[in-house]
Tab-separated table of C-alpha atoms in Angstrom:
chain	number	residue	atom	x	y	z
F	1	MET	CA	-31.069	-16.742	17.456
F	2	ALA	CA	-28.319	-15.485	19.953
F	3	VAL	CA	-26.360	-18.344	19.254
F	4	LEU	CA	-26.160	-17.763	15.274
F	5	TRP	CA	-25.551	-14.035	16.077
F	6	TYR	CA	-22.668	-15.111	18.631
F	7	ILE	CA	-21.112	-17.363	15.819
F	8	GLN	CA	-21.380	-14.617	13.110
F	9	ALA	CA	-19.652	-12.079	15.287
F	10	ARG	CA	-17.342	-14.228	16.536
F	11	SER	CA	-16.447	-14.935	12.842
F	12	GLU	CA	-16.433	-11.513	11.955
F	13	ARG	CA	-13.705	-10.786	14.751
F	14	LYS	CA	-11.667	-13.352	13.740
F	15	THR	CA	-11.623	-12.127	9.856
F	16	ALA	CA	-11.103	-8.444	11.197
F	17	ALA	CA	-8.027	-9.521	13.113
F	18	LYS	CA	-6.631	-11.299	10.286
F	19	LEU	CA	-6.944	-8.462	7.849
F	20	GLU	CA	-5.528	-6.324	10.503
F	21	ASN	CA	-2.402	-8.458	10.879
F	22	GLN	CA	-2.088	-8.301	6.805
F	23	GLY	CA	-2.960	-4.415	6.594
F	24	GLY	CA	-6.122	-4.707	4.709
F	25	ILE	CA	-9.730	-3.674	5.399
F	26	LEU	CA	-12.921	-5.520	4.511
F	27	VAL	CA	-14.956	-3.041	2.085
F	28	TYR	CA	-17.574	-3.541	-0.237
F	29	ILE	CA	-17.548	-1.369	-3.560
F	30	ARG	CA	-19.851	-0.582	-6.318
F	31	TYR	CA	-19.781	1.506	-9.361
F	32	PRO	CA	-22.583	4.130	-9.395
F	33	GLU	CA	-21.882	5.666	-12.699
F	34	SER	CA	-21.893	2.231	-14.723
F	35	LEU	CA	-24.585	1.064	-16.704
F	36	PRO	CA	-27.969	-0.196	-14.872
F	37	GLY	CA	-27.912	-3.813	-14.529
F	38	SER	CA	-24.286	-4.004	-14.086
F	39	LEU	CA	-22.297	-3.217	-10.964
F	40	SER	CA	-24.229	-0.009	-10.528
F	41	GLY	CA	-26.220	-1.392	-7.767
F	42	ILE	CA	-24.455	-4.355	-6.641
F	43	TRP	CA	-22.080	-4.392	-3.688
F	44	ASN	CA	-18.784	-6.392	-4.702
F	45	MET	CA	-17.094	-7.577	-1.333
F	46	GLY	CA	-13.442	-7.459	-1.036
F	47	VAL	CA	-10.386	-6.466	0.640
F	48	VAL	CA	-8.543	-3.083	0.467
F	49	THR	CA	-4.797	-2.439	0.965
F	50	PHE	CA	-2.895	0.720	0.952
F	51	VAL	CA	-0.331	0.584	-1.888
F	52	ARG	CA	0.779	4.081	-1.584
F	53	ALA	CA	-0.182	7.636	-0.741
F	54	ALA	CA	-3.576	8.089	-2.219
F	55	ALA	CA	-3.942	4.825	-3.528
F	56	ILE	CA	-5.721	1.635	-2.594
F	57	LYS	CA	-5.597	-1.822	-4.066
F	58	PHE	CA	-9.300	-3.658	-4.205
F	59	GLN	CA	-9.230	-7.516	-4.258
F	60	PRO	CA	-12.437	-8.971	-5.168
F	61	ALA	CA	-13.023	-11.568	-2.650
F	62	VAL	CA	-15.842	-14.389	-1.676
F	63	TYR	CA	-17.210	-16.282	1.571
F	64	ASP	CA	-16.509	-15.304	4.664
F	65	THR	CA	-13.065	-16.620	4.274
F	66	LEU	CA	-12.296	-13.885	1.919
F	67	GLU	CA	-10.643	-15.980	-0.896
F	68	PRO	CA	-9.720	-13.888	-3.797
F	69	SER	CA	-11.762	-13.940	-6.890
F	70	GLY	CA	-10.568	-12.125	-10.082
F	71	ARG	CA	-8.088	-9.482	-10.819
F	72	PRO	CA	-7.114	-6.803	-8.366
F	73	THR	CA	-8.044	-3.073	-9.404
F	74	THR	CA	-5.738	-0.204	-8.240
F	75	PHE	CA	-7.616	2.979	-7.566
F	76	SER	CA	-5.488	6.071	-7.234
F	77	THR	CA	-5.928	9.997	-6.907
F	78	LEU	CA	-8.644	9.424	-3.969
F	79	ALA	CA	-10.655	12.121	-2.817
F	80	ALA	CA	-13.850	12.022	-0.924
F	81	ALA	CA	-16.635	12.890	-2.861
F	82	SER	CA	-18.961	13.026	0.232
F	83	THR	CA	-17.941	14.700	3.550
F	84	GLU	CA	-19.349	11.762	5.980
F	85	PRO	CA	-19.976	8.226	5.631
F	86	ARG	CA	-24.017	7.938	5.711
F	87	LYS	CA	-26.365	4.826	6.523
F	88	ILE	CA	-27.262	2.476	4.242
F	89	ASP	CA	-30.824	2.055	3.289
F	90	ARG	CA	-32.648	-0.945	2.861
F	91	LYS	CA	-32.652	-1.263	-0.884
F	92	GLU	CA	-28.856	-0.996	-0.888
F	93	ARG	CA	-28.385	-3.400	2.008
F	94	LYS	CA	-29.527	-6.191	-0.129
F	95	TYR	CA	-25.758	-7.535	-1.148
F	96	LEU	CA	-24.319	-6.467	2.102
F	97	THR	CA	-23.674	-9.396	4.307
F	98	HIS	CA	-21.998	-7.705	7.306
F	99	GLN	CA	-23.792	-5.213	9.752
F	100	GLY	CA	-22.571	-2.073	10.937
F	101	PHE	CA	-21.441	-0.967	7.437
F	102	GLN	CA	-21.525	3.031	6.265
F	103	ALA	CA	-21.245	4.162	2.614
F	104	MET	CA	-19.367	6.966	1.277
F	105	CYS	CA	-18.447	8.174	-2.301
F	106	LEU	CA	-14.703	8.364	-3.400
F	107	ALA	CA	-13.594	10.051	-6.402
F	108	THR	CA	-10.740	8.134	-8.315
F	109	ASP	CA	-8.762	7.988	-11.387
F	110	LYS	CA	-11.631	5.287	-12.955
F	111	GLY	CA	-14.291	7.463	-11.760
F	112	ASP	CA	-16.801	7.480	-8.567
F	113	ILE	CA	-16.978	4.622	-6.759
F	114	GLY	CA	-19.141	3.875	-3.773
F	115	VAL	CA	-17.528	2.366	-0.702
F	116	ALA	CA	-19.029	0.597	2.100
F	117	ALA	CA	-17.075	-0.433	5.333
F	118	ARG	CA	-17.252	0.179	9.104
F	119	PRO	CA	-16.645	3.475	10.696
F	120	GLU	CA	-13.192	2.248	11.871
F	121	SER	CA	-12.260	1.652	8.217
F	122	PHE	CA	-13.435	4.855	6.877
F	123	ARG	CA	-11.061	6.721	9.563
F	124	LYS	CA	-8.220	4.961	7.821
F	125	ILE	CA	-9.254	5.671	4.485
F	126	ARG	CA	-9.923	9.212	5.485
F	127	ASP	CA	-6.454	9.534	6.761
F	128	LEU	CA	-4.701	8.293	3.932
F	129	ILE	CA	-6.883	10.795	1.601
F	130	ARG	CA	-5.782	13.687	4.106
F	131	GLN	CA	-2.115	12.564	3.709
F	132	GLU	CA	-2.311	13.209	0.146
F	133	GLU	CA	-4.123	16.658	0.426
F	134	GLU	CA	-1.254	17.934	2.902
F	135	THR	CA	1.477	16.647	0.602
F	136	SER	CA	-0.324	18.169	-2.461
């Protein structure tokens, strides 16, 4: 078990370093206000990049190599619908393959979205939101 955990942790560190160099963040997004049975309960893995102030581009991805799948979606006018990230319960963890992720709800131009990411990733997203609030 220890060897498998070590291999997975090493792979996640390599992926995080690669994304950091490209200016991206590994996140999972879901749409809680969508119809039941669609993407309301399923976390969609992908990469978020910062496009401009208060705007992020989400590129769905698959596998640990984060190969793009589908069209990217740009979410703008970001605002935190909840103040702090929360722990993800067992029912929600079903589609999350990475450890140490927390969830937060963001209000966007396309409705509320649930975002799951690591705490350091949330700091970057919150900094982006604060910058927009200060300039407004």
